[in-house]
Amino acid sequence: MKIGILDIQGSVTEHLEMLNKIKNVEAVLVKKSEDLKEVKGLIIPGGESTTIGKLLRRFGLRDEIIKRVKKGMAVWGTCAGAILLAKKIVGKENADSLNLMDIVVERNAYGRQLDSFETQVEFDCGIGGFGYKCPAIFIRAPKILKAEKSVEVLAKYKDEIIAAREKNMLATTFHPELTEDEKVHKYFVEMCRK
Ligand code: GLN
């Protein structure tokens, strides 16, 4: 099964290395809309959401991603990627965003002191209600301030939502690709198989 990684900016290589460790998965770098043809899912890496958003439009990828996600292609946004998936970004016009997930996010929402940090979180894999512990690295991370009823909360840190899923869409405000832990990637691979 092919899974794409948006190759515009940010933690692309780290996601690639992660997917390469998972059996029966072929990672494909996505730079133009044709690259999306055979992929069952797409990862939008962390980086700078405004830059990625602008380039998505310039490379003609924005509309194609929206169309495919609406038809069922799985998508996972990590950090900046999560910001791009959100229907609402606090204090900002959403012109370049993908406007797909019913969540409200605030960019750079952890104060200076917590600009970047690492912790352990409980990630609810949803199926059967069991969870697993995984390391979570936050880098100038956004907060998911609100999730509509259609959105399932998969992980929280200090009472705030840090991972959420709405049907075929997954958003995490942290960076599993920067750890050695493959669980969240495996979770996304399962989403892609469905
Ligand atoms: N602060 C970045 C933004 O607002 C996100 C940071 C990240 O992806 N690690 O786009």
mmCIF file of C-alpha atoms and ligand atoms in Angstrom:
data_model
loop_
_atom_site.group_PDB
_atom_site.id
_atom_site.type_symbol
_atom_site.label_atom_id
_atom_site.label_comp_id
_atom_site.label_asym_id
_atom_site.label_seq_id
_atom_site.Cartn_x
_atom_site.Cartn_y
_atom_site.Cartn_z
ATOM 1 C CA MET A 1 0.000 0.000 0.000
ATOM 2 C CA LYS A 2 1.317 3.431 -0.951
ATOM 3 C CA ILE A 3 1.178 6.297 1.512
ATOM 4 C CA GLY A 4 2.196 9.797 0.481
ATOM 5 C CA ILE A 5 4.162 12.387 2.400
ATOM 6 C CA LEU A 6 3.687 15.972 1.315
ATOM 7 C CA ASP A 7 7.180 16.988 0.239
ATOM 8 C CA ILE A 8 7.057 20.754 0.409
ATOM 9 C CA GLN A 9 8.696 21.724 3.674
ATOM 10 C CA GLY A 10 9.227 20.438 7.206
ATOM 11 C CA SER A 11 9.811 17.011 8.743
ATOM 12 C CA VAL A 12 9.479 15.029 5.493
ATOM 13 C CA THR A 13 12.503 12.728 5.869
ATOM 14 C CA GLU A 14 11.533 11.751 9.393
ATOM 15 C CA HIS A 15 8.064 10.640 8.279
ATOM 16 C CA LEU A 16 9.629 8.788 5.356
ATOM 17 C CA GLU A 17 11.975 6.871 7.641
ATOM 18 C CA MET A 18 9.084 5.982 9.923
ATOM 19 C CA LEU A 19 6.871 4.659 7.129
ATOM 20 C CA ASN A 20 9.785 2.674 5.700
ATOM 21 C CA LYS A 21 9.954 0.726 8.956
ATOM 22 C CA ILE A 22 6.347 -0.435 8.648
ATOM 23 C CA LYS A 23 5.613 -3.655 6.760
ATOM 24 C CA ASN A 24 3.684 -3.572 3.481
ATOM 25 C CA VAL A 25 3.872 0.187 3.227
ATOM 26 C CA GLU A 26 5.562 2.054 0.404
ATOM 27 C CA ALA A 27 6.193 5.709 1.154
ATOM 28 C CA VAL A 28 5.821 8.107 -1.762
ATOM 29 C CA LEU A 29 6.927 11.739 -1.769
ATOM 30 C CA VAL A 30 4.167 14.033 -2.999
ATOM 31 C CA LYS A 31 5.210 17.229 -4.778
ATOM 32 C CA LYS A 32 2.534 17.524 -7.455
ATOM 33 C CA SER A 33 -1.056 16.406 -7.855
ATOM 34 C CA GLU A 34 -0.197 13.375 -10.055
ATOM 35 C CA ASP A 35 1.798 11.965 -7.140
ATOM 36 C CA LEU A 36 -1.472 11.537 -5.256
ATOM 37 C CA LYS A 37 -2.942 9.115 -7.768
ATOM 38 C CA GLU A 38 -2.053 5.828 -6.140
ATOM 39 C CA VAL A 39 -1.743 6.781 -2.494
ATOM 40 C CA LYS A 40 -4.264 5.589 0.087
ATOM 41 C CA GLY A 41 -3.292 8.288 2.537
ATOM 42 C CA LEU A 42 -1.283 11.469 2.835
ATOM 43 C CA ILE A 43 0.841 12.817 5.680
ATOM 44 C CA ILE A 44 1.179 16.587 5.954
ATOM 45 C CA PRO A 45 4.350 17.135 8.022
ATOM 46 C CA GLY A 46 5.116 19.766 10.587
ATOM 47 C CA GLY A 47 6.913 22.882 9.441
ATOM 48 C CA GLU A 48 5.515 26.336 8.882
ATOM 49 C CA SER A 49 1.810 26.232 8.118
ATOM 50 C CA THR A 50 1.644 29.554 6.270
ATOM 51 C CA THR A 51 4.503 28.547 3.951
ATOM 52 C CA ILE A 52 3.133 25.059 3.314
ATOM 53 C CA GLY A 53 -0.340 26.515 2.687
ATOM 54 C CA LYS A 54 0.923 29.028 0.128
ATOM 55 C CA LEU A 55 2.967 26.422 -1.705
ATOM 56 C CA LEU A 56 0.087 23.928 -1.710
ATOM 57 C CA ARG A 57 -1.844 26.439 -3.736
ATOM 58 C CA ARG A 58 1.084 27.366 -5.982
ATOM 59 C CA PHE A 59 1.861 23.712 -6.785
ATOM 60 C CA GLY A 60 -1.783 23.035 -7.626
ATOM 61 C CA LEU A 61 -2.066 20.537 -4.799
ATOM 62 C CA ARG A 62 -4.588 22.235 -2.555
ATOM 63 C CA ASP A 63 -7.774 21.489 -4.507
ATOM 64 C CA GLU A 64 -6.635 17.999 -5.403
ATOM 65 C CA ILE A 65 -5.981 17.087 -1.766
ATOM 66 C CA ILE A 66 -9.356 18.486 -0.696
ATOM 67 C CA LYS A 67 -11.130 16.540 -3.436
ATOM 68 C CA ARG A 68 -9.399 13.271 -2.583
ATOM 69 C CA VAL A 69 -9.896 13.573 1.182
ATOM 70 C CA LYS A 70 -13.606 14.227 0.615
ATOM 71 C CA LYS A 71 -13.708 11.041 -1.464
ATOM 72 C CA GLY A 72 -12.128 9.054 1.379
ATOM 73 C CA MET A 73 -8.332 9.333 1.085
ATOM 74 C CA ALA A 74 -6.883 9.290 4.599
ATOM 75 C CA VAL A 75 -4.958 12.338 5.712
ATOM 76 C CA TRP A 76 -2.812 13.033 8.769
ATOM 77 C CA GLY A 77 -1.547 16.464 9.695
ATOM 78 C CA THR A 78 1.220 16.744 12.287
ATOM 79 C CA CYS A 79 1.597 20.153 13.934
ATOM 80 C CA ALA A 80 1.639 22.617 11.007
ATOM 81 C CA GLY A 81 -0.240 19.900 9.087
ATOM 82 C CA ALA A 82 -2.928 19.864 11.774
ATOM 83 C CA ILE A 83 -3.261 23.642 11.439
ATOM 84 C CA LEU A 84 -3.782 23.265 7.691
ATOM 85 C CA LEU A 85 -6.536 20.685 8.214
ATOM 86 C CA ALA A 86 -8.527 22.845 10.634
ATOM 87 C CA LYS A 87 -11.689 24.624 9.564
ATOM 88 C CA LYS A 88 -10.883 27.454 11.923
ATOM 89 C CA ILE A 89 -7.583 29.049 12.905
ATOM 90 C CA VAL A 90 -7.897 31.578 15.714
ATOM 91 C CA GLY A 91 -7.248 35.149 14.602
ATOM 92 C CA LYS A 92 -6.400 34.299 11.040
ATOM 93 C CA GLU A 93 -8.044 34.160 7.660
ATOM 94 C CA ASN A 94 -8.013 30.645 6.354
ATOM 95 C CA ALA A 95 -7.317 31.378 2.706
ATOM 96 C CA ASP A 96 -4.610 28.766 2.139
ATOM 97 C CA SER A 97 -5.806 26.221 4.641
ATOM 98 C CA LEU A 98 -7.493 23.005 3.532
ATOM 99 C CA ASN A 99 -10.573 23.658 5.710
ATOM 100 C CA LEU A 100 -11.364 20.005 6.225
ATOM 101 C CA MET A 101 -11.607 19.125 9.914
ATOM 102 C CA ASP A 102 -14.151 20.439 12.354
ATOM 103 C CA ILE A 103 -11.578 21.689 14.846
ATOM 104 C CA VAL A 104 -10.534 25.132 16.028
ATOM 105 C CA VAL A 105 -6.774 25.610 16.416
ATOM 106 C CA GLU A 106 -4.552 28.304 17.809
ATOM 107 C CA ARG A 107 -1.055 28.572 16.378
ATOM 108 C CA ASN A 108 2.050 28.746 18.591
ATOM 109 C CA ALA A 109 -0.241 28.369 21.559
ATOM 110 C CA TYR A 110 2.254 27.188 24.200
ATOM 111 C CA GLY A 111 3.980 30.101 25.902
ATOM 112 C CA ARG A 112 7.675 30.803 25.441
ATOM 113 C CA GLN A 113 8.655 28.643 28.352
ATOM 114 C CA LEU A 114 6.985 25.638 26.766
ATOM 115 C CA ASP A 115 7.879 26.585 23.199
ATOM 116 C CA SER A 116 9.300 23.121 22.660
ATOM 117 C CA PHE A 117 9.003 20.203 25.054
ATOM 118 C CA GLU A 118 8.698 16.458 25.281
ATOM 119 C CA THR A 119 6.350 14.402 27.394
ATOM 120 C CA GLN A 120 4.548 11.048 27.535
ATOM 121 C CA VAL A 121 0.916 10.866 26.521
ATOM 122 C CA GLU A 122 -1.810 8.266 26.417
ATOM 123 C CA PHE A 123 -3.013 7.764 22.869
ATOM 124 C CA ASP A 124 -6.422 6.146 22.511
ATOM 125 C CA CYS A 125 -6.370 3.896 19.497
ATOM 126 C CA GLY A 126 -10.128 3.934 19.454
ATOM 127 C CA ILE A 127 -10.725 0.331 18.526
ATOM 128 C CA GLY A 128 -11.964 -1.448 21.616
ATOM 129 C CA GLY A 129 -11.171 1.541 23.774
ATOM 130 C CA PHE A 130 -7.631 0.543 24.734
ATOM 131 C CA GLY A 131 -4.814 3.017 24.610
ATOM 132 C CA TYR A 132 -1.071 3.151 24.507
ATOM 133 C CA LYS A 133 1.571 5.386 25.942
ATOM 134 C CA CYS A 134 3.737 7.223 23.491
ATOM 135 C CA PRO A 135 6.322 9.986 23.627
ATOM 136 C CA ALA A 136 5.140 13.336 22.302
ATOM 137 C CA ILE A 137 7.409 16.149 21.131
ATOM 138 C CA PHE A 138 5.879 19.599 20.763
ATOM 139 C CA ILE A 139 7.669 22.284 18.741
ATOM 140 C CA ARG A 140 6.015 25.694 18.710
ATOM 141 C CA ALA A 141 2.872 23.628 18.668
ATOM 142 C CA PRO A 142 -0.698 24.702 18.110
ATOM 143 C CA LYS A 143 -3.523 23.869 20.488
ATOM 144 C CA ILE A 144 -6.756 22.280 19.399
ATOM 145 C CA LEU A 145 -9.108 24.535 21.318
ATOM 146 C CA LYS A 146 -12.325 22.943 20.226
ATOM 147 C CA ALA A 147 -13.539 19.843 18.453
ATOM 148 C CA GLU A 148 -17.063 19.389 17.132
ATOM 149 C CA LYS A 149 -19.123 16.298 17.966
ATOM 150 C CA SER A 150 -18.083 14.574 14.756
ATOM 151 C CA VAL A 151 -14.493 14.588 16.001
ATOM 152 C CA GLU A 152 -13.091 11.869 18.251
ATOM 153 C CA VAL A 153 -10.476 12.977 20.790
ATOM 154 C CA LEU A 154 -7.572 10.502 20.827
ATOM 155 C CA ALA A 155 -5.139 12.165 23.205
ATOM 156 C CA LYS A 156 -4.952 15.013 25.652
ATOM 157 C CA TYR A 157 -2.118 16.783 27.424
ATOM 158 C CA LYS A 158 -3.064 18.697 30.564
ATOM 159 C CA ASP A 159 -6.718 18.615 29.574
ATOM 160 C CA GLU A 160 -6.063 19.946 26.102
ATOM 161 C CA ILE A 161 -6.692 18.046 22.908
ATOM 162 C CA ILE A 162 -3.483 17.043 21.157
ATOM 163 C CA ALA A 163 -4.761 14.313 18.845
ATOM 164 C CA ALA A 164 -8.116 14.099 17.137
ATOM 165 C CA ARG A 165 -9.766 12.111 14.394
ATOM 166 C CA GLU A 166 -12.731 12.851 12.197
ATOM 167 C CA LYS A 167 -13.540 9.937 9.874
ATOM 168 C CA ASN A 168 -10.553 9.593 7.496
ATOM 169 C CA MET A 169 -8.737 12.608 8.971
ATOM 170 C CA LEU A 170 -6.204 12.643 11.795
ATOM 171 C CA ALA A 171 -4.589 15.657 13.457
ATOM 172 C CA THR A 172 -1.806 15.607 16.039
ATOM 173 C CA THR A 173 -0.262 18.751 17.458
ATOM 174 C CA PHE A 174 2.919 16.828 18.315
ATOM 175 C CA HIS A 175 5.562 15.065 16.221
ATOM 176 C CA PRO A 176 5.578 11.246 16.420
ATOM 177 C CA GLU A 177 8.027 11.194 13.484
ATOM 178 C CA LEU A 178 10.744 12.713 15.677
ATOM 179 C CA THR A 179 10.641 9.816 18.138
ATOM 180 C CA GLU A 180 11.532 6.141 17.832
ATOM 181 C CA ASP A 181 7.946 5.178 18.536
ATOM 182 C CA GLU A 182 6.002 3.913 15.531
ATOM 183 C CA LYS A 183 2.577 3.521 17.124
ATOM 184 C CA VAL A 184 0.897 6.630 15.795
ATOM 185 C CA HIS A 185 2.240 5.899 12.308
ATOM 186 C CA LYS A 186 0.872 2.370 12.585
ATOM 187 C CA TYR A 187 -2.443 3.785 13.680
ATOM 188 C CA PHE A 188 -2.501 5.989 10.567
ATOM 189 C CA VAL A 189 -1.523 3.043 8.356
ATOM 190 C CA GLU A 190 -4.594 1.223 9.703
ATOM 191 C CA MET A 191 -6.727 4.248 8.824
ATOM 192 C CA CYS A 192 -5.346 4.078 5.276
ATOM 193 C CA ARG A 193 -6.165 0.381 4.934
ATOM 194 C CA LYS A 194 -9.868 1.019 5.613
HETATM 195 N N1 GLN B 1 4.445 27.034 14.585
HETATM 196 C C1 GLN B 1 4.235 26.390 13.322
HETATM 197 C C2 GLN B 1 3.047 26.996 12.586
HETATM 198 O O1 GLN B 1 2.291 27.730 13.154
HETATM 199 C C3 GLN B 1 4.022 24.903 13.515
HETATM 200 C C4 GLN B 1 5.262 24.304 14.098
HETATM 201 C C5 GLN B 1 5.489 22.872 13.732
HETATM 202 O O2 GLN B 1 4.928 22.340 12.783
HETATM 203 N N2 GLN B 1 6.352 22.243 14.465
HETATM 204 O O3 GLN B 1 2.876 26.721 11.445
#
